[in-house]
Amino acid sequence: DQQVKQNSPSLSVQEGRISILNCDYTNSMFDYFLWYKKYPAEGPTFLISISSIKDKNEDGRFTVFLNKSAKHLSLHIVPSQPGDSAVYFCAAAAGGTSYGKLTFGQGTILTVHP
Amino acid sequence: GAGVSQSPSNKVTEKGKDVELRCDPISGHTALYWYRQSLGQGLEFLIYFQGNSAPDKSGLPSDRFSAERTGGSVSTLTIQRTQQEDSAVYLCASSGVGTGMTDTQYFGPGTRLTVL
């Protein structure tokens, strides 16, 4: 069963606008969440993370929001830049840390148009 | 410093052959992970090693898959009697162990395996 789901396979936005990528999870044991970015022919690169004790974490243009009651998290990119075009994966872990097994969503392809 | 490296970058093999994929983790990282990404899918956990502890093999899809980590550093993922459904990108990651950012898993570029 798919414990982490990214229901939008793709997202297209204009440069300068906000990109919002969504992720849902089903396993209540998950308490640590991460976003990775992946360019073609490269491995995923860590972007930002959030612990379940928080509902928001911000790093520059990137903000992750966590809604535990809805088992939903989102990544906001403001303003979006063409270099942000990549596949974005959300991932979840149990145990309050990213150490150990990560469960990934299927990914969302973000395209930012100049 | 150097990141996670994997070799080969591409591997084409015939059904039924054995393959070995190699991963060199970031120096000093004590945890090493293997994942795979099949076409159109997310990353699927396979196995992870932490120091001298028994590895967590819970993600290995069949007994044709095995992995070892020698000297707490380099790891080899072996797939015996490959099948076409084994075709995927195999990704290795490594991390420290601790709290916060030291736990972050850093990924290598992957090995693209194609089984004909």
PDB file of C-alpha atoms in Angstrom:
ATOM      1  CA  ASP A   1       0.000   0.000   0.000  1.00  0.00           C
ATOM      2  CA  GLN A   2       1.161   3.533  -0.730  1.00  0.00           C
ATOM      3  CA  GLN A   3       1.766   5.125   2.669  1.00  0.00           C
ATOM      4  CA  VAL A   4       2.994   8.411   1.209  1.00  0.00           C
ATOM      5  CA  LYS A   5       1.133   9.849  -1.760  1.00  0.00           C
ATOM      6  CA  GLN A   6       1.775  12.749  -4.067  1.00  0.00           C
ATOM      7  CA  ASN A   7      -1.408  12.925  -6.086  1.00  0.00           C
ATOM      8  CA  SER A   8      -0.240  15.516  -8.605  1.00  0.00           C
ATOM      9  CA  PRO A   9       2.209  13.970 -11.085  1.00  0.00           C
ATOM     10  CA  SER A  10       3.088  17.398 -12.453  1.00  0.00           C
ATOM     11  CA  LEU A  11       2.792  21.116 -11.771  1.00  0.00           C
ATOM     12  CA  SER A  12       3.491  24.039 -14.059  1.00  0.00           C
ATOM     13  CA  VAL A  13       3.956  27.599 -12.772  1.00  0.00           C
ATOM     14  CA  GLN A  14       5.208  30.926 -14.038  1.00  0.00           C
ATOM     15  CA  GLU A  15       8.515  32.328 -12.837  1.00  0.00           C
ATOM     16  CA  GLY A  16       8.023  34.575  -9.808  1.00  0.00           C
ATOM     17  CA  ARG A  17       4.783  32.880  -8.740  1.00  0.00           C
ATOM     18  CA  ILE A  18       4.264  30.487  -5.867  1.00  0.00           C
ATOM     19  CA  SER A  19       4.657  26.729  -6.346  1.00  0.00           C
ATOM     20  CA  ILE A  20       2.701  24.521  -3.955  1.00  0.00           C
ATOM     21  CA  LEU A  21       3.473  20.816  -3.873  1.00  0.00           C
ATOM     22  CA  ASN A  22       1.296  18.526  -1.799  1.00  0.00           C
ATOM     23  CA  CYS A  23       1.812  15.243  -0.026  1.00  0.00           C
ATOM     24  CA  ASP A  24      -0.492  13.000   2.025  1.00  0.00           C
ATOM     25  CA  TYR A  25       0.402  10.150   4.325  1.00  0.00           C
ATOM     26  CA  THR A  26      -1.549   7.393   6.016  1.00  0.00           C
ATOM     27  CA  ASN A  27       0.796   5.961   8.649  1.00  0.00           C
ATOM     28  CA  SER A  28       0.269   7.615  12.051  1.00  0.00           C
ATOM     29  CA  MET A  29       3.724   6.479  13.155  1.00  0.00           C
ATOM     30  CA  PHE A  30       5.390   8.928  10.785  1.00  0.00           C
ATOM     31  CA  ASP A  31       6.712  11.893  12.733  1.00  0.00           C
ATOM     32  CA  TYR A  32       9.466  13.309  10.565  1.00  0.00           C
ATOM     33  CA  PHE A  33       9.023  14.548   7.019  1.00  0.00           C
ATOM     34  CA  LEU A  34      11.409  15.630   4.304  1.00  0.00           C
ATOM     35  CA  TRP A  35      11.376  17.046   0.810  1.00  0.00           C
ATOM     36  CA  TYR A  36      13.972  16.074  -1.763  1.00  0.00           C
ATOM     37  CA  LYS A  37      14.581  17.571  -5.185  1.00  0.00           C
ATOM     38  CA  LYS A  38      15.852  15.465  -8.077  1.00  0.00           C
ATOM     39  CA  TYR A  39      17.317  16.541 -11.403  1.00  0.00           C
ATOM     40  CA  PRO A  40      17.604  14.035 -14.277  1.00  0.00           C
ATOM     41  CA  ALA A  41      20.544  11.636 -13.980  1.00  0.00           C
ATOM     42  CA  GLU A  42      21.324  12.834 -10.463  1.00  0.00           C
ATOM     43  CA  GLY A  43      20.480  11.511  -7.033  1.00  0.00           C
ATOM     44  CA  PRO A  44      17.867  13.248  -4.869  1.00  0.00           C
ATOM     45  CA  THR A  45      19.099  16.311  -2.990  1.00  0.00           C
ATOM     46  CA  PHE A  46      17.775  17.140   0.474  1.00  0.00           C
ATOM     47  CA  LEU A  47      15.751  20.340   0.518  1.00  0.00           C
ATOM     48  CA  ILE A  48      13.963  20.858   3.817  1.00  0.00           C
ATOM     49  CA  SER A  49      12.511  18.840   6.667  1.00  0.00           C
ATOM     50  CA  ILE A  50      10.001  19.172   9.480  1.00  0.00           C
ATOM     51  CA  SER A  51       9.379  17.355  12.718  1.00  0.00           C
ATOM     52  CA  SER A  52       5.841  16.577  13.815  1.00  0.00           C
ATOM     53  CA  ILE A  53       6.297  18.846  16.837  1.00  0.00           C
ATOM     54  CA  LYS A  54       6.178  21.783  14.423  1.00  0.00           C
ATOM     55  CA  ASP A  55       3.643  22.875  11.849  1.00  0.00           C
ATOM     56  CA  LYS A  56       5.932  25.061   9.774  1.00  0.00           C
ATOM     57  CA  ASN A  57       9.578  25.229   8.827  1.00  0.00           C
ATOM     58  CA  GLU A  58      11.079  27.868   6.595  1.00  0.00           C
ATOM     59  CA  ASP A  59      14.395  28.042   4.754  1.00  0.00           C
ATOM     60  CA  GLY A  60      14.790  30.913   2.342  1.00  0.00           C
ATOM     61  CA  ARG A  61      12.323  30.545  -0.514  1.00  0.00           C
ATOM     62  CA  PHE A  62      11.177  27.150   0.761  1.00  0.00           C
ATOM     63  CA  THR A  63       8.546  26.578   3.443  1.00  0.00           C
ATOM     64  CA  VAL A  64       7.084  23.271   4.527  1.00  0.00           C
ATOM     65  CA  PHE A  65       3.723  23.131   6.285  1.00  0.00           C
ATOM     66  CA  LEU A  66       2.507  20.138   8.257  1.00  0.00           C
ATOM     67  CA  ASN A  67      -1.123  19.444   9.151  1.00  0.00           C
ATOM     68  CA  LYS A  68      -1.005  16.410  11.416  1.00  0.00           C
ATOM     69  CA  SER A  69      -4.748  16.060  11.842  1.00  0.00           C
ATOM     70  CA  ALA A  70      -5.180  15.875   8.068  1.00  0.00           C
ATOM     71  CA  LYS A  71      -1.972  13.862   7.590  1.00  0.00           C
ATOM     72  CA  HIS A  72      -0.976  16.364   4.955  1.00  0.00           C
ATOM     73  CA  LEU A  73       2.136  18.360   4.204  1.00  0.00           C
ATOM     74  CA  SER A  74       2.956  20.883   1.546  1.00  0.00           C
ATOM     75  CA  LEU A  75       6.029  22.586   0.168  1.00  0.00           C
ATOM     76  CA  HIS A  76       5.776  26.220  -0.870  1.00  0.00           C
ATOM     77  CA  ILE A  77       8.380  27.791  -3.124  1.00  0.00           C
ATOM     78  CA  VAL A  78       8.225  31.582  -3.332  1.00  0.00           C
ATOM     79  CA  PRO A  79       9.199  33.041  -5.711  1.00  0.00           C
ATOM     80  CA  SER A  80       9.596  30.160  -8.131  1.00  0.00           C
ATOM     81  CA  GLN A  81      12.608  30.199 -10.438  1.00  0.00           C
ATOM     82  CA  PRO A  82      13.307  28.234 -13.638  1.00  0.00           C
ATOM     83  CA  GLY A  83      16.163  26.459 -11.831  1.00  0.00           C
ATOM     84  CA  ASP A  84      13.569  24.979  -9.475  1.00  0.00           C
ATOM     85  CA  SER A  85      12.292  22.810 -12.314  1.00  0.00           C
ATOM     86  CA  ALA A  86      12.866  19.248 -11.105  1.00  0.00           C
ATOM     87  CA  VAL A  87      11.079  16.263  -9.588  1.00  0.00           C
ATOM     88  CA  TYR A  88      10.122  16.816  -5.954  1.00  0.00           C
ATOM     89  CA  PHE A  89       9.699  13.879  -3.588  1.00  0.00           C
ATOM     90  CA  CYS A  90       8.237  13.987  -0.126  1.00  0.00           C
ATOM     91  CA  ALA A  91       9.437  11.378   2.332  1.00  0.00           C
ATOM     92  CA  ALA A  92       8.424  10.277   5.804  1.00  0.00           C
ATOM     93  CA  ALA A  93      10.127   8.544   8.694  1.00  0.00           C
ATOM     94  CA  ALA A  94       9.201   7.273  12.140  1.00  0.00           C
ATOM     95  CA  GLY A  95      11.228   7.869  15.270  1.00  0.00           C
ATOM     96  CA  GLY A  96      11.538  11.627  15.090  1.00  0.00           C
ATOM     97  CA  THR A  97      14.554  11.632  12.839  1.00  0.00           C
ATOM     98  CA  SER A  98      15.507  11.071   9.220  1.00  0.00           C
ATOM     99  CA  TYR A  99      17.813   8.245  10.321  1.00  0.00           C
ATOM    100  CA  GLY A 100      16.552   4.890   9.143  1.00  0.00           C
ATOM    101  CA  LYS A 101      14.082   3.852   6.495  1.00  0.00           C
ATOM    102  CA  LEU A 102      12.450   6.640   4.505  1.00  0.00           C
ATOM    103  CA  THR A 103       9.130   6.093   2.754  1.00  0.00           C
ATOM    104  CA  PHE A 104       8.831   8.187  -0.392  1.00  0.00           C
ATOM    105  CA  GLY A 105       5.956   9.480  -2.466  1.00  0.00           C
ATOM    106  CA  GLN A 106       5.878   9.008  -6.230  1.00  0.00           C
ATOM    107  CA  GLY A 107       7.159  12.497  -6.961  1.00  0.00           C
ATOM    108  CA  THR A 108       5.790  15.636  -8.626  1.00  0.00           C
ATOM    109  CA  ILE A 109       7.426  17.112 -11.704  1.00  0.00           C
ATOM    110  CA  LEU A 110       7.646  20.884 -11.274  1.00  0.00           C
ATOM    111  CA  THR A 111       8.161  23.044 -14.348  1.00  0.00           C
ATOM    112  CA  VAL A 112       8.778  26.750 -13.851  1.00  0.00           C
ATOM    113  CA  HIS A 113       8.360  28.757 -17.050  1.00  0.00           C
ATOM    114  CA  PRO A 114      10.404  31.940 -17.602  1.00  0.00           C
TER     115      PRO A 114
ATOM    116  CA  GLY B   1      34.235  16.842   0.627  1.00  0.00           C
ATOM    117  CA  ALA B   2      33.321  14.060  -1.786  1.00  0.00           C
ATOM    118  CA  GLY B   3      29.747  12.928  -1.953  1.00  0.00           C
ATOM    119  CA  VAL B   4      28.300   9.456  -2.285  1.00  0.00           C
ATOM    120  CA  SER B   5      29.606   7.695  -5.369  1.00  0.00           C
ATOM    121  CA  GLN B   6      28.145   4.690  -7.169  1.00  0.00           C
ATOM    122  CA  SER B   7      29.405   2.438  -9.892  1.00  0.00           C
ATOM    123  CA  PRO B   8      28.707   1.602 -12.583  1.00  0.00           C
ATOM    124  CA  SER B   9      26.489   4.481 -13.650  1.00  0.00           C
ATOM    125  CA  ASN B  10      24.752   2.233 -16.165  1.00  0.00           C
ATOM    126  CA  LYS B  11      24.508  -1.528 -16.367  1.00  0.00           C
ATOM    127  CA  VAL B  12      22.817  -3.561 -19.078  1.00  0.00           C
ATOM    128  CA  THR B  13      22.535  -7.277 -18.469  1.00  0.00           C
ATOM    129  CA  GLU B  14      20.691 -10.275 -19.768  1.00  0.00           C
ATOM    130  CA  LYS B  15      17.907 -11.950 -17.864  1.00  0.00           C
ATOM    131  CA  GLY B  16      19.272 -14.628 -15.555  1.00  0.00           C
ATOM    132  CA  LYS B  17      22.694 -13.044 -15.045  1.00  0.00           C
ATOM    133  CA  ASP B  18      23.995 -11.805 -11.692  1.00  0.00           C
ATOM    134  CA  VAL B  19      24.948  -8.160 -11.169  1.00  0.00           C
ATOM    135  CA  GLU B  20      26.856  -6.269  -8.508  1.00  0.00           C
ATOM    136  CA  LEU B  21      26.338  -2.599  -7.777  1.00  0.00           C
ATOM    137  CA  ARG B  22      28.801  -0.627  -5.685  1.00  0.00           C
ATOM    138  CA  CYS B  23      28.379   2.294  -3.317  1.00  0.00           C
ATOM    139  CA  ASP B  24      31.050   4.446  -1.662  1.00  0.00           C
ATOM    140  CA  PRO B  25      29.470   6.496   1.137  1.00  0.00           C
ATOM    141  CA  ILE B  26      30.567   9.869   2.412  1.00  0.00           C
ATOM    142  CA  SER B  27      33.627   9.474   4.593  1.00  0.00           C
ATOM    143  CA  GLY B  28      32.682   9.249   8.260  1.00  0.00           C
ATOM    144  CA  HIS B  29      29.052   8.372   7.652  1.00  0.00           C
ATOM    145  CA  THR B  30      28.089   5.336   9.674  1.00  0.00           C
ATOM    146  CA  ALA B  31      24.720   4.583   8.083  1.00  0.00           C
ATOM    147  CA  LEU B  32      24.300   3.389   4.497  1.00  0.00           C
ATOM    148  CA  TYR B  33      21.045   2.838   2.627  1.00  0.00           C
ATOM    149  CA  TRP B  34      19.934   1.280  -0.652  1.00  0.00           C
ATOM    150  CA  TYR B  35      16.775   2.347  -2.474  1.00  0.00           C
ATOM    151  CA  ARG B  36      15.498   1.747  -5.989  1.00  0.00           C
ATOM    152  CA  GLN B  37      13.316   3.787  -8.272  1.00  0.00           C
ATOM    153  CA  SER B  38      11.347   1.960 -10.920  1.00  0.00           C
ATOM    154  CA  LEU B  39       9.952   3.843 -13.894  1.00  0.00           C
ATOM    155  CA  GLY B  40       7.281   6.292 -12.806  1.00  0.00           C
ATOM    156  CA  GLN B  41       7.548   5.290  -9.173  1.00  0.00           C
ATOM    157  CA  GLY B  42       8.918   6.824  -6.024  1.00  0.00           C
ATOM    158  CA  LEU B  43      11.967   5.576  -4.232  1.00  0.00           C
ATOM    159  CA  GLU B  44      11.530   2.174  -2.626  1.00  0.00           C
ATOM    160  CA  PHE B  45      13.570   1.301   0.458  1.00  0.00           C
ATOM    161  CA  LEU B  46      15.625  -1.890   0.154  1.00  0.00           C
ATOM    162  CA  ILE B  47      18.107  -2.204   3.028  1.00  0.00           C
ATOM    163  CA  TYR B  48      20.163  -0.184   5.467  1.00  0.00           C
ATOM    164  CA  PHE B  49      23.307  -0.716   7.498  1.00  0.00           C
ATOM    165  CA  GLN B  50      24.285   0.987  10.717  1.00  0.00           C
ATOM    166  CA  GLY B  51      27.772   0.331  12.051  1.00  0.00           C
ATOM    167  CA  ASN B  52      28.183  -3.247  13.231  1.00  0.00           C
ATOM    168  CA  SER B  53      24.488  -3.787  13.852  1.00  0.00           C
ATOM    169  CA  ALA B  54      22.509  -6.318  11.853  1.00  0.00           C
ATOM    170  CA  PRO B  55      21.196  -4.633   8.710  1.00  0.00           C
ATOM    171  CA  ASP B  56      17.515  -3.843   8.239  1.00  0.00           C
ATOM    172  CA  LYS B  57      16.669  -6.013   5.224  1.00  0.00           C
ATOM    173  CA  SER B  58      12.934  -5.482   5.409  1.00  0.00           C
ATOM    174  CA  GLY B  59      12.696  -3.858   1.965  1.00  0.00           C
ATOM    175  CA  LEU B  60      14.484  -6.502  -0.086  1.00  0.00           C
ATOM    176  CA  PRO B  61      11.907  -7.769  -2.609  1.00  0.00           C
ATOM    177  CA  SER B  62      13.177 -11.340  -2.853  1.00  0.00           C
ATOM    178  CA  ASP B  63      15.990 -13.633  -1.784  1.00  0.00           C
ATOM    179  CA  ARG B  64      17.713 -12.908  -5.098  1.00  0.00           C
ATOM    180  CA  PHE B  65      18.723  -9.571  -3.559  1.00  0.00           C
ATOM    181  CA  SER B  66      21.514  -9.295  -1.017  1.00  0.00           C
ATOM    182  CA  ALA B  67      23.877  -6.616   0.181  1.00  0.00           C
ATOM    183  CA  GLU B  68      26.984  -6.400   2.247  1.00  0.00           C
ATOM    184  CA  ARG B  69      29.047  -3.636   3.710  1.00  0.00           C
ATOM    185  CA  THR B  70      32.724  -4.301   4.174  1.00  0.00           C
ATOM    186  CA  GLY B  71      34.758  -2.557   6.845  1.00  0.00           C
ATOM    187  CA  GLY B  72      31.891  -0.237   7.655  1.00  0.00           C
ATOM    188  CA  SER B  73      32.403   1.663   4.415  1.00  0.00           C
ATOM    189  CA  VAL B  74      31.877   0.405   0.854  1.00  0.00           C
ATOM    190  CA  SER B  75      28.702  -1.548   0.127  1.00  0.00           C
ATOM    191  CA  THR B  76      27.809  -3.945  -2.666  1.00  0.00           C
ATOM    192  CA  LEU B  77      24.240  -4.773  -3.693  1.00  0.00           C
ATOM    193  CA  THR B  78      24.027  -8.111  -5.512  1.00  0.00           C
ATOM    194  CA  ILE B  79      21.082  -9.237  -7.607  1.00  0.00           C
ATOM    195  CA  GLN B  80      21.181 -12.876  -8.630  1.00  0.00           C
ATOM    196  CA  ARG B  81      19.359 -14.325 -11.625  1.00  0.00           C
ATOM    197  CA  THR B  82      18.137 -10.920 -12.723  1.00  0.00           C
ATOM    198  CA  GLN B  83      14.601 -10.511 -14.040  1.00  0.00           C
ATOM    199  CA  GLN B  84      13.183  -7.790 -16.264  1.00  0.00           C
ATOM    200  CA  GLU B  85      11.218  -6.354 -13.336  1.00  0.00           C
ATOM    201  CA  ASP B  86      14.542  -5.642 -11.612  1.00  0.00           C
ATOM    202  CA  SER B  87      15.174  -2.881 -14.152  1.00  0.00           C
ATOM    203  CA  ALA B  88      15.336   0.357 -12.168  1.00  0.00           C
ATOM    204  CA  VAL B  89      17.664   3.040 -10.887  1.00  0.00           C
ATOM    205  CA  TYR B  90      19.386   1.803  -7.742  1.00  0.00           C
ATOM    206  CA  LEU B  91      20.274   4.615  -5.359  1.00  0.00           C
ATOM    207  CA  CYS B  92      22.594   4.553  -2.412  1.00  0.00           C
ATOM    208  CA  ALA B  93      22.548   7.066   0.437  1.00  0.00           C
ATOM    209  CA  SER B  94      24.588   7.607   3.561  1.00  0.00           C
ATOM    210  CA  SER B  95      24.116   9.567   6.758  1.00  0.00           C
ATOM    211  CA  GLY B  96      25.591  10.192  10.148  1.00  0.00           C
ATOM    212  CA  VAL B  97      23.727   9.161  13.259  1.00  0.00           C
ATOM    213  CA  GLY B  98      22.601  11.718  15.733  1.00  0.00           C
ATOM    214  CA  THR B  99      20.083  14.466  15.913  1.00  0.00           C
ATOM    215  CA  GLY B 100      19.053  17.037  13.372  1.00  0.00           C
ATOM    216  CA  MET B 101      21.025  17.558  10.222  1.00  0.00           C
ATOM    217  CA  THR B 102      23.563  14.826  10.906  1.00  0.00           C
ATOM    218  CA  ASP B 103      20.844  12.294  10.150  1.00  0.00           C
ATOM    219  CA  THR B 104      20.135  13.657   6.694  1.00  0.00           C
ATOM    220  CA  GLN B 105      20.467  11.032   3.993  1.00  0.00           C
ATOM    221  CA  TYR B 106      22.702  12.128   1.119  1.00  0.00           C
ATOM    222  CA  PHE B 107      22.190  10.274  -2.132  1.00  0.00           C
ATOM    223  CA  GLY B 108      24.548   9.153  -4.845  1.00  0.00           C
ATOM    224  CA  PRO B 109      23.757   9.566  -8.557  1.00  0.00           C
ATOM    225  CA  GLY B 110      22.433   6.020  -8.867  1.00  0.00           C
ATOM    226  CA  THR B 111      23.067   3.021 -11.101  1.00  0.00           C
ATOM    227  CA  ARG B 112      20.610   2.527 -13.939  1.00  0.00           C
ATOM    228  CA  LEU B 113      20.090  -1.213 -14.353  1.00  0.00           C
ATOM    229  CA  THR B 114      18.470  -2.549 -17.503  1.00  0.00           C
ATOM    230  CA  VAL B 115      17.655  -6.248 -17.725  1.00  0.00           C
ATOM    231  CA  LEU B 116      17.004  -7.401 -21.279  1.00  0.00           C
TER     232      LEU B 116
END
